[in-house]
Tab-separated table of C-alpha atoms and ligand atoms in Angstrom:
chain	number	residue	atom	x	y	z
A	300	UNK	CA	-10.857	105.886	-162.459
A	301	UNK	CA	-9.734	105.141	-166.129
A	302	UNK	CA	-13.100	104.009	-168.179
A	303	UNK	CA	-11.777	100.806	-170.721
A	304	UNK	CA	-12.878	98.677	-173.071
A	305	UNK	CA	-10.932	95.294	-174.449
A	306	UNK	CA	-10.980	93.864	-177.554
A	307	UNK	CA	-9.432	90.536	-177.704
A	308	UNK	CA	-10.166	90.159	-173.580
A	309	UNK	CA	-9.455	86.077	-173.105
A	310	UNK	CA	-6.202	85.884	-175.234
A	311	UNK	CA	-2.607	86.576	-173.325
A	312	UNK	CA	-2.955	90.491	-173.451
A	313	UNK	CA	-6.545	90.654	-172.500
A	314	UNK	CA	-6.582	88.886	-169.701
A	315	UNK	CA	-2.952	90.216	-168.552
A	316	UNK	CA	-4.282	93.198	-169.166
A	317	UNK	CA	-7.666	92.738	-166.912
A	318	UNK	CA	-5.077	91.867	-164.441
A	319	UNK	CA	-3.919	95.731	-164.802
A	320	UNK	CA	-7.427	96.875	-164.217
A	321	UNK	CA	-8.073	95.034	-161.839
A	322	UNK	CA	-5.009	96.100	-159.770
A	323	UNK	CA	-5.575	99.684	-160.554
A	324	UNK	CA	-9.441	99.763	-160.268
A	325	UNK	CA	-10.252	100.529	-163.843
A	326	UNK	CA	-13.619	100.355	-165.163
A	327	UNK	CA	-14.188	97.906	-167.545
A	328	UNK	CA	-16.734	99.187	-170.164
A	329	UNK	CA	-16.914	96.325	-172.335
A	330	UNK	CA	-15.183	93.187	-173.455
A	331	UNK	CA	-14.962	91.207	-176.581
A	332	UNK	CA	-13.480	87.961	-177.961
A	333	UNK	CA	-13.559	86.219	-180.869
A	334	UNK	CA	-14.855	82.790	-179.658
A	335	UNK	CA	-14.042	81.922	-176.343
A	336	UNK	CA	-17.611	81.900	-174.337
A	337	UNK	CA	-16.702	80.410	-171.056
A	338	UNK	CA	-13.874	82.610	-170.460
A	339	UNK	CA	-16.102	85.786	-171.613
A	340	UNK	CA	-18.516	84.536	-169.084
A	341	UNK	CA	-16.353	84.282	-166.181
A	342	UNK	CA	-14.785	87.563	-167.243
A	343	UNK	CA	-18.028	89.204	-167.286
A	344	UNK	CA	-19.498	88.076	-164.472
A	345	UNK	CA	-16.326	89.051	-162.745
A	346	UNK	CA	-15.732	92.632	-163.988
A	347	UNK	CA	-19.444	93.740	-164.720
A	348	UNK	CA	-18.964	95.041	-168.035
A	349	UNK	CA	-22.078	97.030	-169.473
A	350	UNK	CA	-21.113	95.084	-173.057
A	351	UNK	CA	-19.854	92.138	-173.943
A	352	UNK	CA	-19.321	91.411	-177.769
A	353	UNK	CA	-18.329	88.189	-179.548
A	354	UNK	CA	-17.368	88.167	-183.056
A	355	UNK	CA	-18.375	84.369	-184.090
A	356	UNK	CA	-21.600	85.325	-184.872
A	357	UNK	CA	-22.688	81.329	-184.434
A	358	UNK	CA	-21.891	81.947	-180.496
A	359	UNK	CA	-24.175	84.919	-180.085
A	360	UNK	CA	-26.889	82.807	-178.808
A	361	UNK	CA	-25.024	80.670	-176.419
A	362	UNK	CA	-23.704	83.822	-174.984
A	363	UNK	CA	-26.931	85.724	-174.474
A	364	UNK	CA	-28.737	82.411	-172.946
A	365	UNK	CA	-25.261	82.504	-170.678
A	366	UNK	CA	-25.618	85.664	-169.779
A	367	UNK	CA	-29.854	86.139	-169.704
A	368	UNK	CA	-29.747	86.679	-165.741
A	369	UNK	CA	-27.316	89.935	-166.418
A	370	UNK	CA	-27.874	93.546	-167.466
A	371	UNK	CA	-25.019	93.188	-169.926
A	372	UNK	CA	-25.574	93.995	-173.669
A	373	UNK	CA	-24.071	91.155	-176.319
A	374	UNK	CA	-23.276	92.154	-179.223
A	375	UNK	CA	-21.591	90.485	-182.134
A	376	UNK	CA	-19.866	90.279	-185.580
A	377	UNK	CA	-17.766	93.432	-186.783
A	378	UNK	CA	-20.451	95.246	-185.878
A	379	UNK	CA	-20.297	94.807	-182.204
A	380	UNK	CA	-16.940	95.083	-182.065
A	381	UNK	CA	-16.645	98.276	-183.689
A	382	UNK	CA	-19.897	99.429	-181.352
A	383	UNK	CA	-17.537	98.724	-178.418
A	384	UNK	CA	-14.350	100.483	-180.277
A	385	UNK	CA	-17.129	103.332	-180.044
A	386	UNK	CA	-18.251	103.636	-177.213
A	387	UNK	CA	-18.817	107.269	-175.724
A	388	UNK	CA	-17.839	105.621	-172.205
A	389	UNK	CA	-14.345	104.565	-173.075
A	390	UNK	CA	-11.225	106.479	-172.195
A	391	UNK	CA	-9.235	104.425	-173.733
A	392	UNK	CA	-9.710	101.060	-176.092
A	393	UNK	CA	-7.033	98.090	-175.919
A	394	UNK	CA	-7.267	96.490	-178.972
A	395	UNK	CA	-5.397	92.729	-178.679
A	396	UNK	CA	-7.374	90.705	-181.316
A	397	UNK	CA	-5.337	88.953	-183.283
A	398	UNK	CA	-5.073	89.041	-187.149
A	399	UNK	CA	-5.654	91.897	-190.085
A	400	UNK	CA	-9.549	91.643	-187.943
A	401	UNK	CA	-8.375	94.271	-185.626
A	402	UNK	CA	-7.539	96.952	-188.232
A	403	UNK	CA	-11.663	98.168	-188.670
A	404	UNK	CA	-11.899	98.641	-184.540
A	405	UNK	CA	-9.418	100.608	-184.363
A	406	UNK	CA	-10.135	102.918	-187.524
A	407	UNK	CA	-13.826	102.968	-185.592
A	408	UNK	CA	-12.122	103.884	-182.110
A	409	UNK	CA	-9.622	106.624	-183.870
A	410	UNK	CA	-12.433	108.074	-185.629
A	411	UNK	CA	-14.747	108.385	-182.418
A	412	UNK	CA	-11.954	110.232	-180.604
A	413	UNK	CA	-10.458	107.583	-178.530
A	414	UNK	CA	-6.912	106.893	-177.069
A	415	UNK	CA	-6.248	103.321	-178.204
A	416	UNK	CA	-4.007	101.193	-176.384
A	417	UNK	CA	-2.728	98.898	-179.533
A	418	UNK	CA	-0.977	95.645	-179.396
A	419	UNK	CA	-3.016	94.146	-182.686
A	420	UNK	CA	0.293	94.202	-184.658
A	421	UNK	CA	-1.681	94.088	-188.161
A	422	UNK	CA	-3.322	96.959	-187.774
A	423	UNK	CA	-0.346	98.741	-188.302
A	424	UNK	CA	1.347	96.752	-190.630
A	425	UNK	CA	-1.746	96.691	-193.279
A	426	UNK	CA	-3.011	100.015	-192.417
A	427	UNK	CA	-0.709	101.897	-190.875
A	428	UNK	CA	-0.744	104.900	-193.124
A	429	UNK	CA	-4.615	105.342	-192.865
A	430	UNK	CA	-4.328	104.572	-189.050
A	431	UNK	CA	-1.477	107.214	-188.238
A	432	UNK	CA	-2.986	109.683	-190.572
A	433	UNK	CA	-6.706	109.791	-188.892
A	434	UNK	CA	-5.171	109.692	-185.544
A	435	UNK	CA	-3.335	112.852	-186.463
A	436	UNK	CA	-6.186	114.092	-188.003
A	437	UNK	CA	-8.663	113.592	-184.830
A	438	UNK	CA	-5.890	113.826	-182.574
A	439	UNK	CA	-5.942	111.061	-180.884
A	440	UNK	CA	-3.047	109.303	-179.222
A	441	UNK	CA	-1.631	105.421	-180.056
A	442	UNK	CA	-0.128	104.214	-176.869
A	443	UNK	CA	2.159	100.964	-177.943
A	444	UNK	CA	1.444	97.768	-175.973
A	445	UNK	CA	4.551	95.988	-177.565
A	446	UNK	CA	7.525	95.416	-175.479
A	447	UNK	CA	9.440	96.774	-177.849
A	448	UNK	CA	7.598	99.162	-179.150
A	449	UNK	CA	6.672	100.456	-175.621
A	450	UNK	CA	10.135	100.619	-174.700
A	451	UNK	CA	11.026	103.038	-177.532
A	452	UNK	CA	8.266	104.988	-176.520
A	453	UNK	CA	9.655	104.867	-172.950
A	454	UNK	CA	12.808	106.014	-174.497
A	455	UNK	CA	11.944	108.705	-176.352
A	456	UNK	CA	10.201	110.547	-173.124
A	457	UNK	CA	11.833	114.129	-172.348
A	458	UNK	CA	14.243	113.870	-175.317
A	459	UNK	CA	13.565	116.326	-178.571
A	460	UNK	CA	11.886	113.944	-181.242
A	461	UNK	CA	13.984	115.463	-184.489
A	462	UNK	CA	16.969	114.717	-182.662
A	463	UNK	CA	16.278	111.014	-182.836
A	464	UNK	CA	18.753	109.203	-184.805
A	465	UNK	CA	17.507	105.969	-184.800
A	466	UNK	CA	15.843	103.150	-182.868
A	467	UNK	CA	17.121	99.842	-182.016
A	468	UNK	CA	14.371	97.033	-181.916
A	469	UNK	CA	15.475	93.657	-179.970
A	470	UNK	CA	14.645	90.550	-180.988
A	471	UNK	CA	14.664	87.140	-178.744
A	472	UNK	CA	15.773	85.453	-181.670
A	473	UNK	CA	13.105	82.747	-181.072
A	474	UNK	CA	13.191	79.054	-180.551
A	475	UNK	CA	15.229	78.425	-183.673
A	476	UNK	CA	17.800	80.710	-182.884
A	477	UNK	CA	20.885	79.437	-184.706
A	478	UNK	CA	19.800	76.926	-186.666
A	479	UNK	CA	20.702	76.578	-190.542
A	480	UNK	CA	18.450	76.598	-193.214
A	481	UNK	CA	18.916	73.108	-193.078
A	482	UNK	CA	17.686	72.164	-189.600
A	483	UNK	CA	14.971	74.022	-190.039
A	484	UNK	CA	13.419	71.745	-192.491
A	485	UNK	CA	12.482	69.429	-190.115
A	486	UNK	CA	11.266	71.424	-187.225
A	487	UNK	CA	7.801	70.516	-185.824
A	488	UNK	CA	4.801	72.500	-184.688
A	489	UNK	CA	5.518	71.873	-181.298
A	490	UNK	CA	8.979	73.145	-181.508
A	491	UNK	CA	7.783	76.347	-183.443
A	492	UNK	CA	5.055	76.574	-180.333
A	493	UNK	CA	7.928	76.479	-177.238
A	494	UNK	CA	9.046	80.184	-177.061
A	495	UNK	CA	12.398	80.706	-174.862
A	496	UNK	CA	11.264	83.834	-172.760
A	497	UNK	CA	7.565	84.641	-173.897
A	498	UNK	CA	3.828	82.827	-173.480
A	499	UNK	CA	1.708	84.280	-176.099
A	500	UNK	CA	-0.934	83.386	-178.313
A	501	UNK	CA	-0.363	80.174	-181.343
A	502	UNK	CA	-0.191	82.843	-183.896
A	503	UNK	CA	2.796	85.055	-182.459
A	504	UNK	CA	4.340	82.016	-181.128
A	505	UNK	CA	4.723	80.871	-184.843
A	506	UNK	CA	5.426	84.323	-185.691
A	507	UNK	CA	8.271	84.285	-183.191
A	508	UNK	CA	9.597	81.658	-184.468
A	509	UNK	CA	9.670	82.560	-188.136
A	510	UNK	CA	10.714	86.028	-187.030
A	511	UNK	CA	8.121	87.407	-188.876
A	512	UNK	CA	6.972	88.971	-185.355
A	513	UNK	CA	10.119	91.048	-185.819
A	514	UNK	CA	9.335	91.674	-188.934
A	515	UNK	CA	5.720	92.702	-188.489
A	516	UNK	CA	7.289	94.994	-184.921
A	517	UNK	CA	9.532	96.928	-187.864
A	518	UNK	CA	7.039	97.976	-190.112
A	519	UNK	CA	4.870	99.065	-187.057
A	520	UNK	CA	7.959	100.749	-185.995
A	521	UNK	CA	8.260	102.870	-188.805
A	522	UNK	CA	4.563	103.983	-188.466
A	523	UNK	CA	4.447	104.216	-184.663
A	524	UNK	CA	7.702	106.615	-184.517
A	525	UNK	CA	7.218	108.051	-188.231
A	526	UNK	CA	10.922	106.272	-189.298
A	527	UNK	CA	12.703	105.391	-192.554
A	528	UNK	CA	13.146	101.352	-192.526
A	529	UNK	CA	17.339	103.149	-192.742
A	530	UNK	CA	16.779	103.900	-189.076
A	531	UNK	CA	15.813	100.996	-187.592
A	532	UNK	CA	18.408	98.401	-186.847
A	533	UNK	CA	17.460	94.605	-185.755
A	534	UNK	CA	19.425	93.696	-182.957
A	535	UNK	CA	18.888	90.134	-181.228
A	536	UNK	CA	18.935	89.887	-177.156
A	537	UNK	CA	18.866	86.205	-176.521
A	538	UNK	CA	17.601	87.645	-172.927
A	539	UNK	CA	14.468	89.652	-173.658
A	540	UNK	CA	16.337	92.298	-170.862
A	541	UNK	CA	16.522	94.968	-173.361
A	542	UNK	CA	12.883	95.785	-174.660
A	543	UNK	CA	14.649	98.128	-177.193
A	544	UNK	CA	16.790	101.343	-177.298
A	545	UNK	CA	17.051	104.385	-179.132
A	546	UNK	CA	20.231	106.402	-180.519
A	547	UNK	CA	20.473	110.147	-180.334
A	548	UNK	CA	22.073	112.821	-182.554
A	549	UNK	CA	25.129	112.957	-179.661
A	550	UNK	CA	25.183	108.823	-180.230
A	551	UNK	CA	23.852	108.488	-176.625
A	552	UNK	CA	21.887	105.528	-176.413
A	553	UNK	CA	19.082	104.804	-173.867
A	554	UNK	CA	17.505	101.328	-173.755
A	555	UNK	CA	14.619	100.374	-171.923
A	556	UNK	CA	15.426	97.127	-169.366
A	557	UNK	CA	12.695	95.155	-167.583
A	558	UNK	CA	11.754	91.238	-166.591
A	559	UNK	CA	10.004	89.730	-170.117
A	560	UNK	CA	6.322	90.500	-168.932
A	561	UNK	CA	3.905	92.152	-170.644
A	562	UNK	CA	2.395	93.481	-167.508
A	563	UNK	CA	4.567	96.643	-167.542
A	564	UNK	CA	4.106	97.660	-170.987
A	565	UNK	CA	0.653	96.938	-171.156
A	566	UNK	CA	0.155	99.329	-167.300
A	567	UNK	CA	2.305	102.262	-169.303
A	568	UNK	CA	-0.160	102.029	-172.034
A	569	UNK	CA	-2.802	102.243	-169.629
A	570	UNK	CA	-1.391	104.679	-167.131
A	571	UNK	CA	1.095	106.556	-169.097
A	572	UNK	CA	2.696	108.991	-168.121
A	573	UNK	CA	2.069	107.366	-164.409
A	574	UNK	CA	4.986	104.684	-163.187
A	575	UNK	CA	2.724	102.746	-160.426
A	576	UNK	CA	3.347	98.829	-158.544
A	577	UNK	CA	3.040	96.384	-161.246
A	578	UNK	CA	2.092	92.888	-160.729
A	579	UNK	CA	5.584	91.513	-161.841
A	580	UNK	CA	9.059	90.683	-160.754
A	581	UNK	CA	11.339	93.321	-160.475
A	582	UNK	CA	14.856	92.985	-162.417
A	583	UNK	CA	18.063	91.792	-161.384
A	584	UNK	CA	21.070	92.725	-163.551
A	585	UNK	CA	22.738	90.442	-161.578
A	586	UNK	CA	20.900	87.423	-161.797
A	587	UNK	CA	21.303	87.798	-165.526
A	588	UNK	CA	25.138	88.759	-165.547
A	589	UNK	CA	25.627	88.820	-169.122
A	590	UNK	CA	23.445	90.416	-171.504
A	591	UNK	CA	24.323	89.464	-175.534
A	592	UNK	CA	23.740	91.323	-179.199
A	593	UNK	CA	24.330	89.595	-182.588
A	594	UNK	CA	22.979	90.814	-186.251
A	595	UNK	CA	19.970	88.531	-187.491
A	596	UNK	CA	20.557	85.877	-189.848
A	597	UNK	CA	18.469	87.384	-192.559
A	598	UNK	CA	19.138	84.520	-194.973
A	599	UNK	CA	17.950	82.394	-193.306
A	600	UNK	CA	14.599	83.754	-191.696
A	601	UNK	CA	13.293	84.673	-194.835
A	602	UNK	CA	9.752	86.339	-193.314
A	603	UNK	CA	12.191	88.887	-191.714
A	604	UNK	CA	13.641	90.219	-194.958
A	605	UNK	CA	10.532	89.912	-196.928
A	606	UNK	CA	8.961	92.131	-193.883
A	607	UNK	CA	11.683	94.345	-194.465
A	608	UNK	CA	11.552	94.481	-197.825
A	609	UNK	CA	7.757	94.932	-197.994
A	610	UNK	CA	7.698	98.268	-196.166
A	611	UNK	CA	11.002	99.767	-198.113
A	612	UNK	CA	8.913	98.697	-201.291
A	613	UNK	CA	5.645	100.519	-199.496
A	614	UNK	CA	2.236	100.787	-201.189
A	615	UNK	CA	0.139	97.153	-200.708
A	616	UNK	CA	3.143	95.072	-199.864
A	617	UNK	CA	3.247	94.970	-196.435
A	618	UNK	CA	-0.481	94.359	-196.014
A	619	UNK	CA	0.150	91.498	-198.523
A	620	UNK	CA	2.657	89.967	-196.873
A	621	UNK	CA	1.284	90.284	-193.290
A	622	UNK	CA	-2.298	88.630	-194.851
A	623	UNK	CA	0.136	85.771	-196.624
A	624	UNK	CA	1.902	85.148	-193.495
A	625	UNK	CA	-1.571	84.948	-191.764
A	626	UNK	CA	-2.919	82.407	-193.718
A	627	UNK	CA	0.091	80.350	-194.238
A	628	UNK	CA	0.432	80.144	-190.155
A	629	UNK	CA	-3.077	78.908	-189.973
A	630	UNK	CA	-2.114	76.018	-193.006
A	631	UNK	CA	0.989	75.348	-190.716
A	632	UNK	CA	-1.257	74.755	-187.364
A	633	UNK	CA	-3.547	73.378	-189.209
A	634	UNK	CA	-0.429	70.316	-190.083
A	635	UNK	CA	-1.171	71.248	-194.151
A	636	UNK	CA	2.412	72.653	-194.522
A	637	UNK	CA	5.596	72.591	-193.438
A	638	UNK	CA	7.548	75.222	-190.933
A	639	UNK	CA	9.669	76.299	-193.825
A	640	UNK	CA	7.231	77.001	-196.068
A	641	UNK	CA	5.824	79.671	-193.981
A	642	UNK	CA	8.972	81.962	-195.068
A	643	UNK	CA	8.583	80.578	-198.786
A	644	UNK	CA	5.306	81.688	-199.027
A	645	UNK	CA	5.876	85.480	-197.489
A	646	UNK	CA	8.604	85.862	-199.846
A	647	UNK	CA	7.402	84.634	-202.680
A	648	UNK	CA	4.646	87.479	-202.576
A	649	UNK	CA	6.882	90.071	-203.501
A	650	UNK	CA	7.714	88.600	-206.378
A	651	UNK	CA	4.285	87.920	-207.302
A	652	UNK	CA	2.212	90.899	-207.354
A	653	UNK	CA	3.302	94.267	-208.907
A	654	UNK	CA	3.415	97.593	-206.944
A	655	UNK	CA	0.106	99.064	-205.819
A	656	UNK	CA	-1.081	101.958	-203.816
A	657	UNK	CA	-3.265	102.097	-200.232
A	658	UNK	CA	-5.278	104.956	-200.620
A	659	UNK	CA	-8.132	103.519	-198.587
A	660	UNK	CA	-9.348	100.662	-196.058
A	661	UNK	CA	-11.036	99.061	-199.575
A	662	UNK	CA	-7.504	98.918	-200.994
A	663	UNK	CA	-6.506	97.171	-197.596
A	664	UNK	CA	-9.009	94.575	-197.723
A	665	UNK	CA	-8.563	94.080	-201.036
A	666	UNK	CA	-4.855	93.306	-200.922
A	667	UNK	CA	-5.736	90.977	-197.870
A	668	UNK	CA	-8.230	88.953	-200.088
A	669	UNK	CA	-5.801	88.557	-203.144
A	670	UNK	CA	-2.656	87.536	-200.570
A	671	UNK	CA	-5.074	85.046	-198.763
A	672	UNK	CA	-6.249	83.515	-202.317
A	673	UNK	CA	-2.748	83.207	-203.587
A	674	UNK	CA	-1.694	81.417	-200.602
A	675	UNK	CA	-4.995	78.951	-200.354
A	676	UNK	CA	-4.018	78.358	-204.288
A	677	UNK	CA	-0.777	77.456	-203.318
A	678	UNK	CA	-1.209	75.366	-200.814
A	679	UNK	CA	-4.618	73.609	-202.254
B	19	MN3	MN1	7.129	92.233	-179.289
């Protein structure tokens, strides 16, 4: 029985994710959010964690009085969360929080010799040097929780990595799929919230949407898989069929196919290299008939390029551009600026700050503090 803790537990991976452990008797360890107390309560009276952590440090009490009948230990802030990343019971940590706050767990969980299940996309993106480097280092193994992601990893089982081409990363295309530059002037947050295939969280719905998710997926490609941005191609799959594919030297290509849930890339993470019943629908080619591929319009999504361009421009820039996008999503749910001035923004960050190096998490965090203050000044 596989010993694991969650970070990020009530959001869409979380809890799909308890659903996994739950199915395949996992122990849960310990289980943290970032604000949500009545769903951390129900999930811990359900699954008996031994911790439960919340990062809002103004919930802590409500939490503990919640919890005061139970043995379970709260913890809270960074702190707690990077107790739980720690924890000599884990096997394995999924780390699902959303936002640049998920990059210190799983430093913390790497660094205390744990497998990490990762679907907290900015951990990679802003750190993904330091990340792959002290996972090498402590040898410890990154098991990718993105569809696409997981389905390279899928892909490139049994084959001989240097013979590895390139990868091809699908892309739903989003809600505004087609639209001009024009048109998407005057899209509104609840069209940027209705995703065609995929119910996720407000912040990757947006990022969907922008196609900075795709964006944000190529950058953690290149650190996942240890690419050159040259060998990743951008494909978009109007059907979210093909997860992704990858191209060998002999130009076979092997693609990874599946119904869009999360439920089977998050049990490979957890079970890998075991193929066991998932909780989903099985696929029918049939049912689909016709599967489709076009380029991106890069033109138009300008967070895609600007992703792009970050990580063939390395050093700070994609850290800065993943903490601009961050805070201009949470000005554009928060109704204080328009859809298209999400890609503005991200863009506009390259041309702002000069070339610097990451040496260290400080030079992370500091990056993320100047992209966040040029943005607030922006908008303000
Ligand atoms: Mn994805």
């Amino acid at each position: 029985m596989k010993k694991v803790s969650i970070l990020g537990s009530t959001g869409s991976i979380g809890t799909q994710s308890l659903e996994v452990c739950e199915k395949h008797g996992f122990e849960i360890v310990a289980l943290a959010v970032n604000n949500s107390v009545d769903m951390l309560e129900n999930q811990a009276r359900k699954f008996k964690p031994k911790y439960v952590g919340i990062f809002n440090e103004d919930k802590f009490t409500e939490l503990k009085n919640r919890l005061a009948d139970t043995n379970i230990k709260i913890l809270c802030g960074m702190d707690g969360l990077c107790e739980i990343a720690s924890l000599e019971e884990n096997d394995i940590v999924l780390n699902s929080v959303v936002g640049m706050v998920g990059l210190l767990p799983t430093l913390v969980a790497i660094n205390s010799g744990k497998d990490v299940a990762l679907a907290n996309k900015e951990t990679l993106v802003a750190g993904g040097e330091l990340v792959m480097s002290l996972a090498k280092k402590k040898n410890v193994k990154i098991y990718p929780v993105d569809s696409e992601h997981s389905a390279i990893f899928q892909c490139l089982q049994g084959n001989k990595r240097e013979q590895l081409n390139k990868i091809i990363l699908t892309a739903s295309g989003g809600p505004f799929y087609g639209y001009t530059y024009e048109q998407l002037k005057n899209v509104t947050k609840a069209d940027a919230l209705h995703h065609p295939n995929w119910t996720m969280g407000n912040k990757i719905t947006i990022d969907s949407a922008t196609l900075m998710n795709k964006g944000l997926e190529f950058i953690e490609a290149k650190w996942l898989f240890d690419l050159t941005p040259e060998q990743i191609e951008i494909v978009v799959h109007r059907q979210s069929v093909v997860h992704s594919a990858v191209e060998y030297k002999d130009y076979a290509v092997i693609a990874q196919m599946g119904v869009p849930d999360m439920k089977i890339p998050i049990q490979y993470a957890l079970l890998y290299p075991d193929r066991l019943d998932c909780p989903t629908k099985q696929l029918s080619l049939t049912d689909y008939g016709t599967l489709t591929f076009e380029k991106p319009d890069y033109t138009t999504f300008k967070c895609l390029s600007s992703a792009i361009n970050a990580i063939s421009r390395g050093g700070a820039y994609p850290c800065l551009v993943n903490s601009a996008n961050e805070e201009a999503v949470k000005a554009f749910l928060n109704d204080e600026i328009k859809f298209i001035q999400i890609g503005e923004i991200v863009s506009s960050v390259l041309d702002k700050f000069k070339f610097s190096t990451i040496s260290g998490y400080d030079d992370v965090m500091k990056a993320d503090r100047d992209a966040r203050e040029y943005v607030r000044n922006i908008i303000a």
